[in-house]
mmCIF file of C-alpha atoms and ligand atoms in Angstrom:
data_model
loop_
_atom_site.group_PDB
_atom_site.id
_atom_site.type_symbol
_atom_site.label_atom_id
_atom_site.label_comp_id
_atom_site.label_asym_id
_atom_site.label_seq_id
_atom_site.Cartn_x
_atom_site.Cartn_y
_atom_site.Cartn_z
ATOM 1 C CA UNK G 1 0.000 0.000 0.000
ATOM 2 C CA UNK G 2 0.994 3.494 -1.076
ATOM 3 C CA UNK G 3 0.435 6.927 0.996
ATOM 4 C CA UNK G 4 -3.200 8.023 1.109
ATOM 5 C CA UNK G 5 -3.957 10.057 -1.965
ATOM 6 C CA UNK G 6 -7.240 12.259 -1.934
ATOM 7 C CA UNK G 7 -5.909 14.010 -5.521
ATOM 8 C CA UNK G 8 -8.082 12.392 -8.274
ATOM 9 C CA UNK G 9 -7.692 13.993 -11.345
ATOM 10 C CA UNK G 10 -11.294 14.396 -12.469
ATOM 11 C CA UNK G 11 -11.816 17.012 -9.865
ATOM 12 C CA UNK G 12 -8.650 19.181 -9.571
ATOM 13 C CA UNK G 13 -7.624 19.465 -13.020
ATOM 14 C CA UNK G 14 -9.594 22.365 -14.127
ATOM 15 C CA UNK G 15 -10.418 23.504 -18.002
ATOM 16 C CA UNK G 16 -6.801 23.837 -19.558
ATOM 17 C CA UNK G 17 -8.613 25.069 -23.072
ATOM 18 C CA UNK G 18 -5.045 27.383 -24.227
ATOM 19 C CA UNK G 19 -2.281 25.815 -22.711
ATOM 20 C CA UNK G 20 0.620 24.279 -24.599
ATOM 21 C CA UNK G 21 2.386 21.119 -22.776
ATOM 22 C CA UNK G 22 6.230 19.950 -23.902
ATOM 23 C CA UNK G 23 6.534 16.582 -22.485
ATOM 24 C CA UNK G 24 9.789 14.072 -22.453
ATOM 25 C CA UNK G 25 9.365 10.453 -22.469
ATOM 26 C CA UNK G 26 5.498 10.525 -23.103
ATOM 27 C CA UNK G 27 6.132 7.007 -25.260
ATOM 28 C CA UNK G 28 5.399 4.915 -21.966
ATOM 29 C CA UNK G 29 4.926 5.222 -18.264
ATOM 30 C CA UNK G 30 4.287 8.069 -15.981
ATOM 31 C CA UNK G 31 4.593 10.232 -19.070
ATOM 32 C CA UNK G 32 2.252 8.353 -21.616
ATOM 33 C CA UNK G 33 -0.094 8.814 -18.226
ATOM 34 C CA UNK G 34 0.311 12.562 -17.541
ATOM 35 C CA UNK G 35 -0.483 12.935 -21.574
ATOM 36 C CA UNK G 36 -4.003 11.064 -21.323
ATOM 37 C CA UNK G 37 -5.157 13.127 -18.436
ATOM 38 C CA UNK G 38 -4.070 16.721 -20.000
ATOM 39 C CA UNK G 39 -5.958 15.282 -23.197
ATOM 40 C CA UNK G 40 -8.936 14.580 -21.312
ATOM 41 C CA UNK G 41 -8.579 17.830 -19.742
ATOM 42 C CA UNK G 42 -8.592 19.791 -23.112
ATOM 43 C CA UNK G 43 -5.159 21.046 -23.298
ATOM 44 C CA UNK G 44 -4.450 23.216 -26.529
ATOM 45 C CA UNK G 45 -1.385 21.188 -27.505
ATOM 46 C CA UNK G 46 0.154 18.996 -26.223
ATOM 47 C CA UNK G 47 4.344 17.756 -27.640
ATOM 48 C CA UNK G 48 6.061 14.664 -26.800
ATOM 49 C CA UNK G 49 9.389 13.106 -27.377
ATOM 50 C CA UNK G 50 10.530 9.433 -27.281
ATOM 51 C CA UNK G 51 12.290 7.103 -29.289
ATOM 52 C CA UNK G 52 9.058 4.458 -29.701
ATOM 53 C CA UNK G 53 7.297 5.571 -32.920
ATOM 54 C CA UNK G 54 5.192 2.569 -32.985
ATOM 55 C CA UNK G 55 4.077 3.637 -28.872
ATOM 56 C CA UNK G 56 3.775 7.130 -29.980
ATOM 57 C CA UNK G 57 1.186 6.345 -32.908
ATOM 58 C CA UNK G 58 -1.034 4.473 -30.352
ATOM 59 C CA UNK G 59 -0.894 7.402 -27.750
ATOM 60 C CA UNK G 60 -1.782 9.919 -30.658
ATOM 61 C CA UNK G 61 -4.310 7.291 -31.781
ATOM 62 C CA UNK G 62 -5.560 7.132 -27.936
ATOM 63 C CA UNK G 63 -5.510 10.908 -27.408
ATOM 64 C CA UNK G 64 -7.427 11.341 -31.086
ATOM 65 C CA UNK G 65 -10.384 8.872 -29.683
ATOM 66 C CA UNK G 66 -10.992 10.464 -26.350
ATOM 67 C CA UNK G 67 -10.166 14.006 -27.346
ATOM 68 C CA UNK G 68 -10.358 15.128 -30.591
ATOM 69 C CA UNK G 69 -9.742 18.648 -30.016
ATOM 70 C CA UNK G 70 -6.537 18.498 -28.716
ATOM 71 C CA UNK G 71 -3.370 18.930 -31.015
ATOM 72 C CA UNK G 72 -0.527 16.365 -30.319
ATOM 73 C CA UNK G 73 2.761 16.300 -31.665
ATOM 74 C CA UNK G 74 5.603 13.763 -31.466
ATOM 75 C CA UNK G 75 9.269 14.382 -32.180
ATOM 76 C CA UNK G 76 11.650 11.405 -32.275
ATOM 77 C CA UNK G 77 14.420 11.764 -30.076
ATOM 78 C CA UNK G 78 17.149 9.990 -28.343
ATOM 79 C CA UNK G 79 19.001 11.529 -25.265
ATOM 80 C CA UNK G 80 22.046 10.107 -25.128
ATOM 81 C CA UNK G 81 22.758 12.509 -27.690
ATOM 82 C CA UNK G 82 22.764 16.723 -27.428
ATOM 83 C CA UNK G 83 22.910 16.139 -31.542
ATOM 84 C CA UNK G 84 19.365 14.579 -31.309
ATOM 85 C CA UNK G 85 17.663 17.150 -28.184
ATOM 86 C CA UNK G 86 18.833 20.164 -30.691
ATOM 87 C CA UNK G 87 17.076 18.807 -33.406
ATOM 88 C CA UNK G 88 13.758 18.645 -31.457
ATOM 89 C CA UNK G 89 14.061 21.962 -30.180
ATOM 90 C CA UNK G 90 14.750 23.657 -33.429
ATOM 91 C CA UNK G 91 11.894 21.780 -35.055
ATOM 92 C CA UNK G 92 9.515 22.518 -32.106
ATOM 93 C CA UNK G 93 10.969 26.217 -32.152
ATOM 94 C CA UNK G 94 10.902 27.034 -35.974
ATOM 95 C CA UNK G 95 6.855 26.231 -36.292
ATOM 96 C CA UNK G 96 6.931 29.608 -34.539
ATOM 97 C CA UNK G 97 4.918 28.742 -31.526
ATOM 98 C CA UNK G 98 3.061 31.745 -29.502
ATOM 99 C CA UNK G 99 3.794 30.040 -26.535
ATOM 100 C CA UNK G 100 4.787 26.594 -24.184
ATOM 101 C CA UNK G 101 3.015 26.976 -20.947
ATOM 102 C CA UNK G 102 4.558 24.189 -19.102
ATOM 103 C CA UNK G 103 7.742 21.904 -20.282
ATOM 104 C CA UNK G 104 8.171 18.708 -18.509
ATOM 105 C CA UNK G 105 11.476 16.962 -18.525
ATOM 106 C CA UNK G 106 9.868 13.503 -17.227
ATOM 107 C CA UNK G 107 11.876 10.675 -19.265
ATOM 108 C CA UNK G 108 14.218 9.045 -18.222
ATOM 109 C CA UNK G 109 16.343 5.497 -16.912
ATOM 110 C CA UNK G 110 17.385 3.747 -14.000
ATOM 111 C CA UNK G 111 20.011 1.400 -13.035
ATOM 112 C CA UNK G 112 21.608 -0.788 -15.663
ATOM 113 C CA UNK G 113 24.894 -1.827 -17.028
ATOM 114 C CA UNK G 114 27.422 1.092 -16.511
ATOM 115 C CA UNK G 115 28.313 3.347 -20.265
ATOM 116 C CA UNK G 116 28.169 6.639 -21.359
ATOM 117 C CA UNK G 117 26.093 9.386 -23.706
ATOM 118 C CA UNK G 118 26.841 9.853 -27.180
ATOM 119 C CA UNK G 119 28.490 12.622 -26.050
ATOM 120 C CA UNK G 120 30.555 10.663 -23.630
ATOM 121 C CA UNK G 121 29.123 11.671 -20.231
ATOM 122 C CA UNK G 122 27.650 8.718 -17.321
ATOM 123 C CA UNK G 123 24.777 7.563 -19.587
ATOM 124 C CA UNK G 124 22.166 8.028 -16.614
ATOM 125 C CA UNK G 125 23.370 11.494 -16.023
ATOM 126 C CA UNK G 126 23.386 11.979 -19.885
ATOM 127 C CA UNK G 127 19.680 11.056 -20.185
ATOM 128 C CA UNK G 128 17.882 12.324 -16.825
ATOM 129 C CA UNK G 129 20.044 15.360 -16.370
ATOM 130 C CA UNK G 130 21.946 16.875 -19.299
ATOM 131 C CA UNK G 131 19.671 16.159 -22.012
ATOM 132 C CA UNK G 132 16.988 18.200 -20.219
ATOM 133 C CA UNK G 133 19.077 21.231 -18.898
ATOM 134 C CA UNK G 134 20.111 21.775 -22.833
ATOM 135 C CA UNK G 135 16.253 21.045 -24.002
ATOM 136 C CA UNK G 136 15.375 23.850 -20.701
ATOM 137 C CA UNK G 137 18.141 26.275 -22.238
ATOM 138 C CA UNK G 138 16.687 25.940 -25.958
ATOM 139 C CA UNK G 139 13.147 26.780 -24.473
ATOM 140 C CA UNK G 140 13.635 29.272 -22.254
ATOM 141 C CA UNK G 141 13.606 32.180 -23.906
ATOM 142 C CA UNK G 142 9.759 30.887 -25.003
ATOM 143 C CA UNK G 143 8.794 29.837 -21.602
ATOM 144 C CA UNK G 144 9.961 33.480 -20.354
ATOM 145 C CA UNK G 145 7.792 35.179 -23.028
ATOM 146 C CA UNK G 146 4.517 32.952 -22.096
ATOM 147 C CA UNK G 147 4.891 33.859 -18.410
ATOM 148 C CA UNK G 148 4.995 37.865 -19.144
ATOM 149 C CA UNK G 149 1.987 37.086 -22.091
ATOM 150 C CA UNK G 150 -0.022 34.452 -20.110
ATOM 151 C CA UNK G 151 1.220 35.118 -16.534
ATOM 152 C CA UNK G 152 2.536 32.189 -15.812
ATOM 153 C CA UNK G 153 5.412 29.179 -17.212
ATOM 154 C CA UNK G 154 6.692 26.482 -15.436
ATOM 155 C CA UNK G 155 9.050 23.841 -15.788
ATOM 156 C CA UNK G 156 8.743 20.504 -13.976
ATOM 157 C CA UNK G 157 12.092 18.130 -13.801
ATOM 158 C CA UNK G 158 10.894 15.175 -12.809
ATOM 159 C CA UNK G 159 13.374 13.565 -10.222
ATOM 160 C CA UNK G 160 13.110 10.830 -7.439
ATOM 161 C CA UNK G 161 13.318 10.257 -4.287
ATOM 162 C CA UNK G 162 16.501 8.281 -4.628
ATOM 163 C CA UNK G 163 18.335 11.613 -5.068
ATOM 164 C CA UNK G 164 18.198 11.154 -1.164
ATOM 165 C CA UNK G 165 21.457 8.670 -1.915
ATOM 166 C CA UNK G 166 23.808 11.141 -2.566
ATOM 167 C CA UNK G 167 25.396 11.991 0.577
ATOM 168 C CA UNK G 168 28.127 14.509 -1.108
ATOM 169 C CA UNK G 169 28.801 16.769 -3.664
ATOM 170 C CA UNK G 170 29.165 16.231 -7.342
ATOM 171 C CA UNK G 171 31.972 14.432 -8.889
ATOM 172 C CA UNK G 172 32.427 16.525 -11.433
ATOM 173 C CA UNK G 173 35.693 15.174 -12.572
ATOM 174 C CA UNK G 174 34.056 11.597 -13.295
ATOM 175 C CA UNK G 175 30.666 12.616 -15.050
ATOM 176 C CA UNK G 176 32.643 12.233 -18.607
ATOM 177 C CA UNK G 177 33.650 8.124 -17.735
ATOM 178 C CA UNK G 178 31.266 5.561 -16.852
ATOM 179 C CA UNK G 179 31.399 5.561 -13.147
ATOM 180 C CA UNK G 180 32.284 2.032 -13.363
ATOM 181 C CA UNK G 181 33.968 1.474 -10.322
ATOM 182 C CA UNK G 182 31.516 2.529 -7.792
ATOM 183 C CA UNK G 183 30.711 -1.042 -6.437
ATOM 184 C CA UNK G 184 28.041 -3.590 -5.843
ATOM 185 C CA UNK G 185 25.142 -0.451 -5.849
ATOM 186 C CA UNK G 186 26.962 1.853 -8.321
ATOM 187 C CA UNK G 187 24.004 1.628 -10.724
ATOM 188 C CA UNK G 188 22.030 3.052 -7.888
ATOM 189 C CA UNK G 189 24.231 5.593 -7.040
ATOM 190 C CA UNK G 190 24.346 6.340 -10.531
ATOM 191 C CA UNK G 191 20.384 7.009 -10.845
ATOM 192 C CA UNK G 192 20.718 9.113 -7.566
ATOM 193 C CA UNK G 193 22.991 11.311 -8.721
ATOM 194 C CA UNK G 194 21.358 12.600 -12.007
ATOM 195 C CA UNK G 195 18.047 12.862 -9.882
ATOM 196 C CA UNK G 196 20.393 14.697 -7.580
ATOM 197 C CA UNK G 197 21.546 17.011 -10.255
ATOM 198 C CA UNK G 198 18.143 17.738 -11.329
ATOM 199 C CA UNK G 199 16.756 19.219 -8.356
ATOM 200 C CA UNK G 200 19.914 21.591 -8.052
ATOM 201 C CA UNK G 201 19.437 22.712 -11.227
ATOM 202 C CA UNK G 202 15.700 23.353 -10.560
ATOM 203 C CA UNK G 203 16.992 25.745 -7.802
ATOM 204 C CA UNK G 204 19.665 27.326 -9.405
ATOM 205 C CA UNK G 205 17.044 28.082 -12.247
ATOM 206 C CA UNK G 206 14.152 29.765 -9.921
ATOM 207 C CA UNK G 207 16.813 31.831 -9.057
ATOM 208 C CA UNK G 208 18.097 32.994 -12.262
ATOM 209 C CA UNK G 209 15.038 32.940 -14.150
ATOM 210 C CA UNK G 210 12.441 33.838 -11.882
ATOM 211 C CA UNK G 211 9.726 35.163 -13.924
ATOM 212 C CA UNK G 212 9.123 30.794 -14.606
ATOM 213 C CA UNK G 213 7.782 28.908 -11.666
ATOM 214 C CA UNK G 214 10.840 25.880 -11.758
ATOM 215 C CA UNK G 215 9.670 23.140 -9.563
ATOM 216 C CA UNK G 216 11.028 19.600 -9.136
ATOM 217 C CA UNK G 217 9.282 16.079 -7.943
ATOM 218 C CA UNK G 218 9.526 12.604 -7.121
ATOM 219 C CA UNK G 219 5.918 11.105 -9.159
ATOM 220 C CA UNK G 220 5.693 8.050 -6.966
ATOM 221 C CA UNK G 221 6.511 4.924 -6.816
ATOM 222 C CA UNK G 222 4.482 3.044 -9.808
ATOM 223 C CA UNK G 223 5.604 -0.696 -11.528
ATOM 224 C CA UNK G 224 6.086 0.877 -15.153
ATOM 225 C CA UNK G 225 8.854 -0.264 -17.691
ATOM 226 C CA UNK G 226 11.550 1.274 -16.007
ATOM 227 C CA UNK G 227 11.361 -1.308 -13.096
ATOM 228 C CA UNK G 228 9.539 -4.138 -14.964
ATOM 229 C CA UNK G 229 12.207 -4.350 -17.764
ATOM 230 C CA UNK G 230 15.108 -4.362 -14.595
ATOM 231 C CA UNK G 231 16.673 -7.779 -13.801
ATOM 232 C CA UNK G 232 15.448 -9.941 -11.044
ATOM 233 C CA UNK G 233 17.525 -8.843 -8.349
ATOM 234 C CA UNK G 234 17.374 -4.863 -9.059
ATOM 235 C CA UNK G 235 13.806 -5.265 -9.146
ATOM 236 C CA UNK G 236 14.083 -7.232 -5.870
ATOM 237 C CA UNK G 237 16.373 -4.232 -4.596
ATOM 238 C CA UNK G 238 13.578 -1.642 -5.241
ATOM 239 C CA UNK G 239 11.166 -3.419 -3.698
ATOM 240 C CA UNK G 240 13.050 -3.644 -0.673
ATOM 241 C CA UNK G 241 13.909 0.132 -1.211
ATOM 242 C CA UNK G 242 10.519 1.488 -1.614
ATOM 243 C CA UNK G 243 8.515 -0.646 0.572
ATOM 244 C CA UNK G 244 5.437 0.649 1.357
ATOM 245 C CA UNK G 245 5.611 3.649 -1.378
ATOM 246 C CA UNK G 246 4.380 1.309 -4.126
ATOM 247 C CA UNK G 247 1.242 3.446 -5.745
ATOM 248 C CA UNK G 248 -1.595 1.416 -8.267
ATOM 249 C CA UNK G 249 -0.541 2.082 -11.714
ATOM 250 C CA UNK G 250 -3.291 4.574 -12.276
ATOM 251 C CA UNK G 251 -2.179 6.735 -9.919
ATOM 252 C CA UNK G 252 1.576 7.001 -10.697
ATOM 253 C CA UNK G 253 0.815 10.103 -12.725
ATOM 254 C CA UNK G 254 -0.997 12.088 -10.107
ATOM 255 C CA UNK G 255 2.052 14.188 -8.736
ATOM 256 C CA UNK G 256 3.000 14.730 -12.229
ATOM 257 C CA UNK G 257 -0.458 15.482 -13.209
ATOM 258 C CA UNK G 258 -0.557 17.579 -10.534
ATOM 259 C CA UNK G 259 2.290 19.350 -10.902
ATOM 260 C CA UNK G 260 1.073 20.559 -14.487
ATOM 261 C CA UNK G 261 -1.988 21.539 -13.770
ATOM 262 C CA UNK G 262 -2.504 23.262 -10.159
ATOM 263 C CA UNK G 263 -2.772 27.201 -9.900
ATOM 264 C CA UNK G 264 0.922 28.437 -8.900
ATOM 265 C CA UNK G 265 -1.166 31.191 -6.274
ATOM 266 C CA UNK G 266 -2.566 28.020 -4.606
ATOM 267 C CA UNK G 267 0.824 25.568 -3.691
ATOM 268 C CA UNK G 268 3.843 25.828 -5.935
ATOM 269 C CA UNK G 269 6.925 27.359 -5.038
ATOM 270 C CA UNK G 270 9.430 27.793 -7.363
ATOM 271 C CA UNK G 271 12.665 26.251 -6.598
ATOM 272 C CA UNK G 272 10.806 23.609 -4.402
ATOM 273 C CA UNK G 273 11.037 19.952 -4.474
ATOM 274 C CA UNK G 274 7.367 18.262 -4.625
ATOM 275 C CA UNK G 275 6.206 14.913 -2.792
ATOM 276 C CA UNK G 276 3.319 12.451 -3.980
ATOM 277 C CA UNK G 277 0.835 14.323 -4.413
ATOM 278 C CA UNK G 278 1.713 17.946 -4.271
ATOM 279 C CA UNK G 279 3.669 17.740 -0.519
ATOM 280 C CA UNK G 280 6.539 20.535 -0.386
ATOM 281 C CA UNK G 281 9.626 18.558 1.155
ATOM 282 C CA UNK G 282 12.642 19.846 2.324
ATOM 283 C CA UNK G 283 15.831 19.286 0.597
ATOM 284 C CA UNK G 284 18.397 16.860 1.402
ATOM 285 C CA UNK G 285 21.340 18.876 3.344
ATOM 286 C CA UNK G 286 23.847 17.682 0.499
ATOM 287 C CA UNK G 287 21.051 18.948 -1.889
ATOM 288 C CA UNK G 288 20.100 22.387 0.023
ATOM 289 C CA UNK G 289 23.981 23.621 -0.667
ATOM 290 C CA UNK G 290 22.960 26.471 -2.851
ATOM 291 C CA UNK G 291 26.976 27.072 -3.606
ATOM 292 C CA UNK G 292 26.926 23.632 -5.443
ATOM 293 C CA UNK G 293 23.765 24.881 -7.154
ATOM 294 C CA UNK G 294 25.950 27.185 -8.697
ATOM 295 C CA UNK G 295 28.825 25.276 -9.210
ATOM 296 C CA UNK G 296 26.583 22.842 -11.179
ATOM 297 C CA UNK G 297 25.246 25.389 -13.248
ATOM 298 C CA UNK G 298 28.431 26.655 -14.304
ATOM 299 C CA UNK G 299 29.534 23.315 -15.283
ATOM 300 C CA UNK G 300 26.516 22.696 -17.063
ATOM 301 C CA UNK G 301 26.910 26.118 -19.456
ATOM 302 C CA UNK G 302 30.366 24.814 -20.277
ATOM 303 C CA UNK G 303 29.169 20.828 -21.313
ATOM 304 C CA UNK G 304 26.593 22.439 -23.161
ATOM 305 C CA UNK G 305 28.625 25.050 -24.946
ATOM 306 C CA UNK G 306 29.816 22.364 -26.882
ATOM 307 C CA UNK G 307 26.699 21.155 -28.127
ATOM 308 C CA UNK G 308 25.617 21.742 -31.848
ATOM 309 C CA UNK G 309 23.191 25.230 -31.608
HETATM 310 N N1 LIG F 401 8.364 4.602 -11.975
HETATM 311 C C1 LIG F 401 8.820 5.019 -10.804
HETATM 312 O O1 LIG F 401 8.595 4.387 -9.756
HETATM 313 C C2 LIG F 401 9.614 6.285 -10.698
HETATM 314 C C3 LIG F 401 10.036 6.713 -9.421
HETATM 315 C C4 LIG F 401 10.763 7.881 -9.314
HETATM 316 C C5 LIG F 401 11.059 8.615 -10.436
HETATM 317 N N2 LIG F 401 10.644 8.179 -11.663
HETATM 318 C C6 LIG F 401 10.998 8.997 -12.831
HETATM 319 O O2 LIG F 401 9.859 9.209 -13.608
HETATM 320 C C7 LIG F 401 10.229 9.402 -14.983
HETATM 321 C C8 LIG F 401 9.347 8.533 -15.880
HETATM 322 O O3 LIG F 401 9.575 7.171 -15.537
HETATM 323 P P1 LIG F 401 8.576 6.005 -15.902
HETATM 324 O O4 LIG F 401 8.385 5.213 -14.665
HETATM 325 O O5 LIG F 401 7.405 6.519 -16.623
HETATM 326 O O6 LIG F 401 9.520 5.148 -16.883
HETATM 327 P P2 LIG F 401 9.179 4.409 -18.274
HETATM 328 O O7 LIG F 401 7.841 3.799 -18.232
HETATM 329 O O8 LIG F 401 10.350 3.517 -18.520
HETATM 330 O O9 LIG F 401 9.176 5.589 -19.336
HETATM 331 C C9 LIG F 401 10.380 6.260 -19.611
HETATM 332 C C10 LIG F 401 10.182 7.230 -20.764
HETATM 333 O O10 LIG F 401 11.467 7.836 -21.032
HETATM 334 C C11 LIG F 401 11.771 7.659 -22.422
HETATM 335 N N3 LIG F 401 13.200 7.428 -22.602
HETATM 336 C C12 LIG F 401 13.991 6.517 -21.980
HETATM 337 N N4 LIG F 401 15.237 6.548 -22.485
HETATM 338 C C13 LIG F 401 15.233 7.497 -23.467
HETATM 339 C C14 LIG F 401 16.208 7.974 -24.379
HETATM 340 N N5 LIG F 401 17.458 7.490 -24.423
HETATM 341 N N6 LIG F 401 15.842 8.947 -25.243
HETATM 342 C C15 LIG F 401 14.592 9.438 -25.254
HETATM 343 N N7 LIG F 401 13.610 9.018 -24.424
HETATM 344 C C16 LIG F 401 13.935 8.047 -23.542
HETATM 345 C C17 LIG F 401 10.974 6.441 -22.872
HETATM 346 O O11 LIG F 401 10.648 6.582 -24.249
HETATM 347 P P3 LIG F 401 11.181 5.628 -25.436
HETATM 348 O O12 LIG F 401 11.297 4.245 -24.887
HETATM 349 O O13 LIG F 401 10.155 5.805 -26.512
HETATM 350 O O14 LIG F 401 12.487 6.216 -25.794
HETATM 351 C C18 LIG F 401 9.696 6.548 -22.031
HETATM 352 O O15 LIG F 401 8.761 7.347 -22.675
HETATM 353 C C19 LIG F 401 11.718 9.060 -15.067
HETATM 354 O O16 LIG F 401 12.463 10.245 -15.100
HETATM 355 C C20 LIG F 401 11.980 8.301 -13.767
HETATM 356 O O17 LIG F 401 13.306 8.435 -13.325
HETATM 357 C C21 LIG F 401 9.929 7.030 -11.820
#
């Protein structure tokens, strides 16, 4: 058994007739999820990114049956590579949209094999971390305009609780080699530190761009691919690991969902890290270090400097 939810999405998602939605990893999971319920809640538009064409053509099939109204868009992309997240953004960016209300940066892996990003960085970090902060950069300047048009953007990195692993700082030195040697859990350690990174940056970007509400969240903990398609014994591992957290399938979404959708002047600080469903939670003390905020942001600008704009 999970926490108690009350949230059901029926009643607190109100009309979202206007609003634009960028979502990663809406191909499967807590993603495909999030994208059924803003359909069903008339969103304007709503753009998704995966690698699964043949799972994308059955959500835009899905999406076209309950909600015909809504627009949906998929882009192909793979983000192991900056190559492939620039692509996306230019061919979101040159259909001249009048605005993106709300980009989530939901997909993502866990665990497995150690390796490394096309561009040569930790593969998990690659994927849940960098990836996003360059598809963030690309959008911002569009997110900033919606807020002062619309009077309100927000971006939503969706993280995990395992971020709570990281006891340090960053090893910023080893984030370009596979963190191979980091033992019997390293592929644990390896998650936790690119969910790590992600709420840091959501900080460090409420501060420097605070006209967009930046929040970050753990969604739950729901039995989707990324745990089904784990071996045996990691999936024994995170059962052991999240005992008691486990949430119905159906309900995986709801922090996401949540998270979307609720009026900023109600709950959502920017900056903040979000709990199942919609519970501000205080930040790790390794994660509330707002000079390593910094220090991460700086080294982000620099990987990214060398990524093809
Ligand atoms: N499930 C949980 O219990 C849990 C708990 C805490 C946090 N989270 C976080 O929630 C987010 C969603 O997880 P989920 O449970 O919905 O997982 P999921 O069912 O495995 O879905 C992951 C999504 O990410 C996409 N993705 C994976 N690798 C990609 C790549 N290289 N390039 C582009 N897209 C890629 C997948 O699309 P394609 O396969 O089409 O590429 C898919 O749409 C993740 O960030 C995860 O870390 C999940």
């Amino acid at each position: 058994m999970g926490p108690k939810i009350t949230y059901s999405p029926e009643q607190d998602i109100a009309d979202l007739n206007g609003k634009v939605f960028f979502i990663t990893g809406g191909t499967a999971g807590i993603g495909r999820l999030t994208i059924l319920e803003l359909a069903k809640h008339n969103a304007s538009h709503i753009h998704f990114t995966g690698r699964n064409k043949k799972s994308a053509d059955s959500l835009i099939a899905e999406v076209g049956q309950i909600a015909p109204n809504v627009g949906i868009t998929f882009y192909e992309c793979d983000q192991t590579s900056f190559l492939s997240i620039e692509n996306v953004a230019k061919s979101f960016l040159s259909s001249n949209p009048t605005r993106l209300d709300v980009l989530i940066c939901n997909a993502g892996i866990m665990g497995g094999a150690p390796g490394l990003s096309k561009d040569g960085y930790e593969i998990q970090f690659g994927i849940n971390f960098l990836s996003h902060a360059l598809l963030t950069k690309r959008f911002i300047p569009l997110l900033e305009r919606t807020a002062s048009e619309q009077g309100e953007a927000r971006i939503i990195n969706v993280s995990s609780s395992a971020y709570e692993m990281q006891k340090g700082g960053l090893p910023f030195e080893d984030l370009k080699t596979t963190q191979g040697d980091l033992g019997m859990f390293g592929q644990w350690a390896r998650y936790g530190q690119s969910k790590f990174a992600q709420i840091l940056y959501t900080a460090e970007l409420a501060k420097r761009h605070p006209t967009i509400t930046s929040i970050a969240i753990h969604p739950s903990v729901v039995w989707t691919g990324i745990i089904e398609e784990l071996p045996f014994l990691d999936r024994l591992f995170i059962k052991a690991a999240t005992w008691g957290q486990k949430m119905p399938l159906h309900q995986g979404a709801y922090n996401e969902c949540w998270a979307a959708t609720t009026p900023r002047k109600e709950s959502i600080q920017s900056g903040s890290l979000y709990y199942p469903v919609g519970v501000k939670t205080e930040l790790t003390k390794p994660a509330a270090d707002e000079k390593l905020w910094a220090e991460l942001w700086d080294w982000t600008e620099k990987q990214l400097e060398g990524s093809h704009a």
